[in-house]
Amino acid sequence: MSGTRTTDRTGVAPRTGGPGIGESVPRPDGVPKVTGSFAFSSDLWHDRMLWGGTLRSPHPSARIVSVDIGAAVTITGVHAVLLHDDVPGSKAYGLEHSDQQVLAGEVVRHEGEPVAIVAADHPETVRRALDAIVVEYEVVDPLTDPAAAETAPPIHPDGNLIRRIHLRHGDQQVVGEVQVEGTYEVGMQDQAFLGPESGMAIPVEGGGVDLYIATQWLHADRDQVAACLGLRPERVRLTLAGVGGAFGAREDLSMHVHLCMLAMHTGRPVKMVYSREESFHGHVHRHPARMWYRHHADRDGTLVRVEASLLLDGGAYASSSSAVIANATCFAAGPYRVPSADIEGVVVRTNNPPCGAMRGFGAVQTCFAHEAQMDLLAGALGMDPVELRLRNVLATGDRLVTGQAITGTAPGAEVIRTCVDHPSAASIAEDPMALPGGAGRTADPAHVVRGEALAVGFKNLMFSEGFDDYSSAACRLADGVATITCACAEVGQGFVTLVQQIAHEVLGVQEVVLEPASTETIGSAGSTSASRQTWMSGGAVQKACEEVRVRLLARVADEHGVELDGLVLVDGLVASLTGDLRVDLVSATSDPIHAEVEFRHAPTFPLDEDGQGDAHVSFAFSAHRAIVDVDVGLGLVKVVELTTSQDVGRVLNPVQVVGQLEGGAAQGVGLAVMEEVQLSDGRIRNASFTDYLVPTALDMPPVEIAALIEQPEPGAPFGAKGVGEPPSITSTAAVAAAIRAATGLALPRVPVRPSDIVFGGGAA
Amino acid sequence: MSIDPYALTVNGREHEISEGWPGESLLWVLRERLGLPGSKNACEEGECGSCSVRLDGEIVCSCLVLAASAVGQEITTVEGIAPDGTLSDVQQAFVDAGAVQCGFCTPGLVMAIDVLLDSDTDPDDLTVREAISGNLCRCTGYGRVIEAVNLAAAFRRGETDL
Ligand code: FES
Ligand code: FES
């Protein structure tokens, strides 16, 4: 296809050639982050501050009979102990439905649900006060099996069904000559960002509150917090505090309302920091999934129909479950042409920990399943799995199972070809530390077998189903310096760098100042999720800068009596094409120029009762090839190499794109072989980094980037697609498939556990 | 809460600690009492390395060290590895290699790599990976971090400028 460029890994220079688009411009916050001077939310400090803490339910399901705070309030240094009845406004909040209790009232619905909050002079005093609160519970048998949820008594007034989508596409009578069937499971994954939940609330004289918090979406938080405090939104001001990673776990409120209640009650600033254990209870997780599939194909490998039934466990509260199941359902069949489909997606409520957003958002679970099915189908057809995928992969103009035609770029075939054609650099490990089991040096080389496999996936970018998705940005150009205001949450992804690059590209300025992200200074930027901020807030910043540029040129044309058409902006100068007028930016903007804009993507539409409709804006494709070594005696896996190609539209900052691809792949490796929130009877058994294992540098292989496919996406700023999520979608599926290739086992569940390999769990 | 005062030597400066709770960790005292929040608090259970500091040159998780037990030892934090307003070679390499995303793991990684390169300026890939395997990073997948180690190591061998 014309306009396609592929960027080789060797094209990723560590240093920049210039400050504009397409360069590896260094992060403006890089220096403060390496010196330790960057202020994260847990670094907030105020000389009058108190410390806050939260008492959480030890039971997944119980009625609260009584709460006695008498002993706690008399402890010296304790300034406040607050309960459900102290919540001044709405007692519940939520992203899509206000169903989650700020503080539990009559019942608790999951282990770790907040029951009481405390403010005191020292964290140790807080701990003692929390210990001194006496809660009498009447324990109820928890509902922990999602398959039983729909028939079980409701555990919430809103019922146990959060959403059901029954997607039907094409001729429902067709049957394929070859059919394969499988049932798959994905465990509960934790985002495990490193910067724990933390923040500070400061009461404002005359009522109102300032909240400094690490979040993904300031304005959505502000509106929920204000409702719970019974305040008008403008009385609640949120400012982004330094964010130590997010990955979906900061889309919901955590301590926000608690901090504000404590600050307003005590009249003092209050700081709170969750411990790592508390963090596991304090945010939503990736939905565990059970997925049944039947694929139908003709003998030549052409897919004719996909049937699937998906069940996601939403846990106790709705969070973003409705949108997650929509994604899981819409992308259940993978990046393939499927003329006939019957896919039922269901997400239910249980007394398990609440689930919501995590990188990949519903597409991770189904990619694991549809790619296992494609390999099974290739086996049944006696066909090469790569060829099977190439035969069916989506391209521009094809329709999804939702009936929507892809109008933008869709280089599915290109990501597959470049990924499989990339030579492998993997050698046979000699050092025992590089074998499965790693530093434990437990592997016996005689028991180690190697496997290799490919997985392909895709996902929507930005919000879907008719959501009014927009971002706001302002640009002020004064004395040659551009000041950008945008409430986009920088969570580590590098939006702060893109702002510099975009402003430079559009205005030619050398100095770009980005104001702190706040609800006070500008409208919403939307959420830092759904791979949307490069497009949405990048687009808003570009539009604001362009507006300033137009006004600048008009001003110069007017002041110098020249034609507007004959003016250009280059290298910090407004110049006429004839060369006789040259005005420098500094003097041209001694009187500032300001523009504030809202930027929207093309509208989307709700799904109809058959799950059909133009519900999405744009799609990004990726492929991973994994090579693994497996010690079949011990059941241990070493991921030796990952190779990836990704559809990126256009590379705005090569080193940042590579960082997203490597980091996303690591989270996928984690889900494939290590990471699972272990539950028993609704309780988390491994709420620590001792027991919840996140990949280390020894667990992660090198990530070879075979190609960044650059086909500029219409409507996107500079043609760039978001790049954050695809790497975490296909890496899990590829690693699991490579373990299957090595062992010959069916392995229908991730994470793959040693016992699954040793005892042939889910043997074919 | 009042305690028996004790003194800590941090980045070459003596600090007296005269209030607080006797059970406070070194990480806590650095961050909350001495105004040195560069050492990070990702787990406070010895598993992530974000709190790494040097105690008499050795790398330790400061969340696992009782502050009062570090009396008489030379404590070096990320704030103390380069003169104010400058970057150490490892810090510069992190910026150049794009090894920083959210940055929460960064100070701990910088300390661990500094210790590694002090003893070995030409570590192979596995040595590097093992040396930083006590430091969790959730954002980068370690690729650019290892690139930064390679840049800094080449600098220490006198092969490149930073
Ligand atoms: S905070 Fe010390 S090891 Fe994690
Ligand atoms: S950069 Fe975010 S944890 Fe390492």
PDB file of N, CA and C in Angstrom, chain A residues 90 93-95 209-213 215-240 250-254 256-257 260 470 472 487 517-526:
ATOM      1  N   SER A  90     -24.108  12.148  47.900  1.00  0.00           N
ATOM      2  CA  SER A  90     -24.442  10.823  47.396  1.00  0.00           C
ATOM      3  C   SER A  90     -23.575   9.779  48.104  1.00  0.00           C
ATOM      4  N   TYR A  93     -20.893   6.064  44.199  1.00  0.00           N
ATOM      5  CA  TYR A  93     -20.254   6.656  43.015  1.00  0.00           C
ATOM      6  C   TYR A  93     -20.009   5.552  42.006  1.00  0.00           C
ATOM      7  N   GLY A  94     -19.542   5.927  40.844  1.00  0.00           N
ATOM      8  CA  GLY A  94     -19.195   4.922  39.840  1.00  0.00           C
ATOM      9  C   GLY A  94     -18.971   5.578  38.496  1.00  0.00           C
ATOM     10  N   LEU A  95     -18.201   4.907  37.621  1.00  0.00           N
ATOM     11  CA  LEU A  95     -17.866   5.477  36.313  1.00  0.00           C
ATOM     12  C   LEU A  95     -19.070   5.477  35.391  1.00  0.00           C
ATOM     13  N   VAL A 209     -12.984  22.279  48.524  1.00  0.00           N
ATOM     14  CA  VAL A 209     -11.796  21.503  48.822  1.00  0.00           C
ATOM     15  C   VAL A 209     -10.904  21.417  47.584  1.00  0.00           C
ATOM     16  N   ASP A 210      -9.598  21.407  47.837  1.00  0.00           N
ATOM     17  CA  ASP A 210      -8.606  21.162  46.786  1.00  0.00           C
ATOM     18  C   ASP A 210      -8.092  19.739  46.962  1.00  0.00           C
ATOM     19  N   LEU A 211      -8.113  18.980  45.883  1.00  0.00           N
ATOM     20  CA  LEU A 211      -7.629  17.606  45.963  1.00  0.00           C
ATOM     21  C   LEU A 211      -6.484  17.418  44.973  1.00  0.00           C
ATOM     22  N   TYR A 212      -5.336  16.979  45.498  1.00  0.00           N
ATOM     23  CA  TYR A 212      -4.170  16.656  44.666  1.00  0.00           C
ATOM     24  C   TYR A 212      -4.104  15.141  44.599  1.00  0.00           C
ATOM     25  N   ILE A 213      -4.217  14.592  43.395  1.00  0.00           N
ATOM     26  CA  ILE A 213      -4.426  13.156  43.302  1.00  0.00           C
ATOM     27  C   ILE A 213      -3.823  12.595  42.014  1.00  0.00           C
ATOM     28  N   THR A 215      -4.411  10.309  39.048  1.00  0.00           N
ATOM     29  CA  THR A 215      -5.619   9.780  38.412  1.00  0.00           C
ATOM     30  C   THR A 215      -5.422   9.710  36.914  1.00  0.00           C
ATOM     31  N   GLN A 216      -6.416   9.122  36.224  1.00  0.00           N
ATOM     32  CA  GLN A 216      -6.384   9.079  34.763  1.00  0.00           C
ATOM     33  C   GLN A 216      -7.325  10.106  34.141  1.00  0.00           C
ATOM     34  N   TRP A 217      -8.250  10.659  34.970  1.00  0.00           N
ATOM     35  CA  TRP A 217      -9.266  11.544  34.375  1.00  0.00           C
ATOM     36  C   TRP A 217      -9.765  12.504  35.447  1.00  0.00           C
ATOM     37  N   LEU A 218      -9.168  13.671  35.493  1.00  0.00           N
ATOM     38  CA  LEU A 218      -9.476  14.638  36.546  1.00  0.00           C
ATOM     39  C   LEU A 218     -10.950  15.042  36.579  1.00  0.00           C
ATOM     40  N   HIS A 219     -11.523  15.351  35.418  1.00  0.00           N
ATOM     41  CA  HIS A 219     -12.877  15.907  35.427  1.00  0.00           C
ATOM     42  C   HIS A 219     -13.936  14.882  35.807  1.00  0.00           C
ATOM     43  N   ALA A 220     -13.752  13.639  35.383  1.00  0.00           N
ATOM     44  CA  ALA A 220     -14.719  12.606  35.775  1.00  0.00           C
ATOM     45  C   ALA A 220     -14.639  12.367  37.285  1.00  0.00           C
ATOM     46  N   ASP A 221     -13.421  12.408  37.830  1.00  0.00           N
ATOM     47  CA  ASP A 221     -13.260  12.296  39.287  1.00  0.00           C
ATOM     48  C   ASP A 221     -13.963  13.467  39.976  1.00  0.00           C
ATOM     49  N   ARG A 222     -13.720  14.661  39.461  1.00  0.00           N
ATOM     50  CA  ARG A 222     -14.256  15.868  40.093  1.00  0.00           C
ATOM     51  C   ARG A 222     -15.778  15.767  40.232  1.00  0.00           C
ATOM     52  N   ASP A 223     -16.435  15.336  39.155  1.00  0.00           N
ATOM     53  CA  ASP A 223     -17.891  15.287  39.189  1.00  0.00           C
ATOM     54  C   ASP A 223     -18.392  14.245  40.196  1.00  0.00           C
ATOM     55  N   GLN A 224     -17.717  13.100  40.253  1.00  0.00           N
ATOM     56  CA  GLN A 224     -18.139  12.070  41.216  1.00  0.00           C
ATOM     57  C   GLN A 224     -17.866  12.515  42.649  1.00  0.00           C
ATOM     58  N   VAL A 225     -16.699  13.128  42.869  1.00  0.00           N
ATOM     59  CA  VAL A 225     -16.343  13.576  44.226  1.00  0.00           C
ATOM     60  C   VAL A 225     -17.326  14.644  44.692  1.00  0.00           C
ATOM     61  N   ALA A 226     -17.625  15.591  43.813  1.00  0.00           N
ATOM     62  CA  ALA A 226     -18.529  16.681  44.191  1.00  0.00           C
ATOM     63  C   ALA A 226     -19.903  16.123  44.576  1.00  0.00           C
ATOM     64  N   ALA A 227     -20.403  15.167  43.808  1.00  0.00           N
ATOM     65  CA  ALA A 227     -21.714  14.586  44.117  1.00  0.00           C
ATOM     66  C   ALA A 227     -21.690  13.918  45.491  1.00  0.00           C
ATOM     67  N   CYS A 228     -20.623  13.237  45.808  1.00  0.00           N
ATOM     68  CA  CYS A 228     -20.535  12.550  47.105  1.00  0.00           C
ATOM     69  C   CYS A 228     -20.366  13.538  48.258  1.00  0.00           C
ATOM     70  N   LEU A 229     -19.758  14.675  47.983  1.00  0.00           N
ATOM     71  CA  LEU A 229     -19.582  15.686  49.026  1.00  0.00           C
ATOM     72  C   LEU A 229     -20.792  16.601  49.116  1.00  0.00           C
ATOM     73  N   GLY A 230     -21.731  16.476  48.173  1.00  0.00           N
ATOM     74  CA  GLY A 230     -22.886  17.361  48.157  1.00  0.00           C
ATOM     75  C   GLY A 230     -22.501  18.789  47.819  1.00  0.00           C
ATOM     76  N   LEU A 231     -21.466  18.949  47.026  1.00  0.00           N
ATOM     77  CA  LEU A 231     -20.989  20.281  46.634  1.00  0.00           C
ATOM     78  C   LEU A 231     -21.197  20.492  45.140  1.00  0.00           C
ATOM     79  N   ARG A 232     -21.289  21.746  44.747  1.00  0.00           N
ATOM     80  CA  ARG A 232     -21.281  22.028  43.310  1.00  0.00           C
ATOM     81  C   ARG A 232     -19.890  21.707  42.766  1.00  0.00           C
ATOM     82  N   PRO A 233     -19.811  21.214  41.529  1.00  0.00           N
ATOM     83  CA  PRO A 233     -18.496  20.797  41.000  1.00  0.00           C
ATOM     84  C   PRO A 233     -17.424  21.876  41.104  1.00  0.00           C
ATOM     85  N   GLU A 234     -17.804  23.144  40.957  1.00  0.00           N
ATOM     86  CA  GLU A 234     -16.761  24.178  40.979  1.00  0.00           C
ATOM     87  C   GLU A 234     -16.170  24.390  42.373  1.00  0.00           C
ATOM     88  N   ARG A 235     -16.797  23.822  43.413  1.00  0.00           N
ATOM     89  CA  ARG A 235     -16.213  23.929  44.755  1.00  0.00           C
ATOM     90  C   ARG A 235     -15.163  22.852  45.008  1.00  0.00           C
ATOM     91  N   VAL A 236     -15.049  21.942  44.078  1.00  0.00           N
ATOM     92  CA  VAL A 236     -14.073  20.843  44.216  1.00  0.00           C
ATOM     93  C   VAL A 236     -13.048  20.997  43.112  1.00  0.00           C
ATOM     94  N   ARG A 237     -11.820  21.272  43.494  1.00  0.00           N
ATOM     95  CA  ARG A 237     -10.786  21.522  42.485  1.00  0.00           C
ATOM     96  C   ARG A 237      -9.769  20.400  42.535  1.00  0.00           C
ATOM     97  N   LEU A 238      -9.576  19.761  41.414  1.00  0.00           N
ATOM     98  CA  LEU A 238      -8.604  18.663  41.364  1.00  0.00           C
ATOM     99  C   LEU A 238      -7.382  19.079  40.559  1.00  0.00           C
ATOM    100  N   THR A 239      -6.221  18.746  41.090  1.00  0.00           N
ATOM    101  CA  THR A 239      -4.964  18.966  40.383  1.00  0.00           C
ATOM    102  C   THR A 239      -4.236  17.629  40.322  1.00  0.00           C
ATOM    103  N   LEU A 240      -3.654  17.350  39.163  1.00  0.00           N
ATOM    104  CA  LEU A 240      -2.954  16.078  39.002  1.00  0.00           C
ATOM    105  C   LEU A 240      -1.674  16.086  39.836  1.00  0.00           C
ATOM    106  N   ARG A 250      -6.456   3.518  37.761  1.00  0.00           N
ATOM    107  CA  ARG A 250      -6.789   4.814  38.349  1.00  0.00           C
ATOM    108  C   ARG A 250      -7.964   5.467  37.635  1.00  0.00           C
ATOM    109  N   GLU A 251      -8.748   4.672  36.907  1.00  0.00           N
ATOM    110  CA  GLU A 251      -9.927   5.260  36.265  1.00  0.00           C
ATOM    111  C   GLU A 251     -11.059   5.438  37.262  1.00  0.00           C
ATOM    112  N   ASP A 252     -11.132   4.553  38.245  1.00  0.00           N
ATOM    113  CA  ASP A 252     -12.171   4.670  39.264  1.00  0.00           C
ATOM    114  C   ASP A 252     -11.654   5.484  40.438  1.00  0.00           C
ATOM    115  N   LEU A 253     -12.586   6.037  41.229  1.00  0.00           N
ATOM    116  CA  LEU A 253     -12.181   6.700  42.467  1.00  0.00           C
ATOM    117  C   LEU A 253     -11.606   5.674  43.428  1.00  0.00           C
ATOM    118  N   SER A 254     -10.679   6.087  44.260  1.00  0.00           N
ATOM    119  CA  SER A 254     -10.213   5.229  45.355  1.00  0.00           C
ATOM    120  C   SER A 254     -10.404   5.999  46.660  1.00  0.00           C
ATOM    121  N   HIS A 256     -10.395   9.267  46.952  1.00  0.00           N
ATOM    122  CA  HIS A 256     -10.694  10.669  46.665  1.00  0.00           C
ATOM    123  C   HIS A 256     -11.689  11.294  47.646  1.00  0.00           C
ATOM    124  N   VAL A 257     -12.853  10.646  47.771  1.00  0.00           N
ATOM    125  CA  VAL A 257     -13.906  11.229  48.620  1.00  0.00           C
ATOM    126  C   VAL A 257     -13.478  11.151  50.087  1.00  0.00           C
ATOM    127  N   CYS A 260     -11.224  14.041  50.988  1.00  0.00           N
ATOM    128  CA  CYS A 260     -11.949  15.318  51.051  1.00  0.00           C
ATOM    129  C   CYS A 260     -12.811  15.387  52.303  1.00  0.00           C
ATOM    130  N   TYR A 470     -14.249  13.781  23.907  1.00  0.00           N
ATOM    131  CA  TYR A 470     -13.551  14.985  23.454  1.00  0.00           C
ATOM    132  C   TYR A 470     -12.408  15.331  24.393  1.00  0.00           C
ATOM    133  N   SER A 472     -10.087  19.028  25.601  1.00  0.00           N
ATOM    134  CA  SER A 472      -9.970  20.488  25.530  1.00  0.00           C
ATOM    135  C   SER A 472      -8.506  20.880  25.678  1.00  0.00           C
ATOM    136  N   ALA A 487      -5.927  19.247  30.445  1.00  0.00           N
ATOM    137  CA  ALA A 487      -6.107  18.456  31.675  1.00  0.00           C
ATOM    138  C   ALA A 487      -5.783  16.981  31.467  1.00  0.00           C
ATOM    139  N   ALA A 517      -1.907  20.017  35.031  1.00  0.00           N
ATOM    140  CA  ALA A 517      -3.245  19.548  34.674  1.00  0.00           C
ATOM    141  C   ALA A 517      -4.179  19.754  35.861  1.00  0.00           C
ATOM    142  N   SER A 518      -5.302  20.423  35.610  1.00  0.00           N
ATOM    143  CA  SER A 518      -6.190  20.799  36.705  1.00  0.00           C
ATOM    144  C   SER A 518      -7.599  20.979  36.173  1.00  0.00           C
ATOM    145  N   THR A 519      -8.581  20.801  37.045  1.00  0.00           N
ATOM    146  CA  THR A 519      -9.965  21.077  36.634  1.00  0.00           C
ATOM    147  C   THR A 519     -10.259  22.570  36.648  1.00  0.00           C
ATOM    148  N   GLU A 520      -9.358  23.366  37.204  1.00  0.00           N
ATOM    149  CA  GLU A 520      -9.600  24.789  37.380  1.00  0.00           C
ATOM    150  C   GLU A 520      -9.386  25.594  36.112  1.00  0.00           C
ATOM    151  N   THR A 521      -8.451  25.144  35.291  1.00  0.00           N
ATOM    152  CA  THR A 521      -7.964  26.016  34.238  1.00  0.00           C
ATOM    153  C   THR A 521      -8.563  25.729  32.871  1.00  0.00           C
ATOM    154  N   ILE A 522      -9.179  24.567  32.711  1.00  0.00           N
ATOM    155  CA  ILE A 522      -9.664  24.176  31.380  1.00  0.00           C
ATOM    156  C   ILE A 522     -10.676  23.048  31.524  1.00  0.00           C
ATOM    157  N   GLY A 523     -11.396  22.775  30.427  1.00  0.00           N
ATOM    158  CA  GLY A 523     -12.374  21.682  30.428  1.00  0.00           C
ATOM    159  C   GLY A 523     -11.699  20.321  30.362  1.00  0.00           C
ATOM    160  N   SER A 524     -12.542  19.319  30.295  1.00  0.00           N
ATOM    161  CA  SER A 524     -12.072  17.932  30.365  1.00  0.00           C
ATOM    162  C   SER A 524     -11.188  17.566  29.172  1.00  0.00           C
ATOM    163  N   ALA A 525     -10.209  16.712  29.436  1.00  0.00           N
ATOM    164  CA  ALA A 525      -9.401  16.115  28.364  1.00  0.00           C
ATOM    165  C   ALA A 525      -9.826  14.673  28.127  1.00  0.00           C
ATOM    166  N   GLY A 526     -10.834  14.218  28.880  1.00  0.00           N
ATOM    167  CA  GLY A 526     -11.190  12.809  28.815  1.00  0.00           C
ATOM    168  C   GLY A 526     -10.137  11.975  29.526  1.00  0.00           C
TER     169      GLY A 526
END
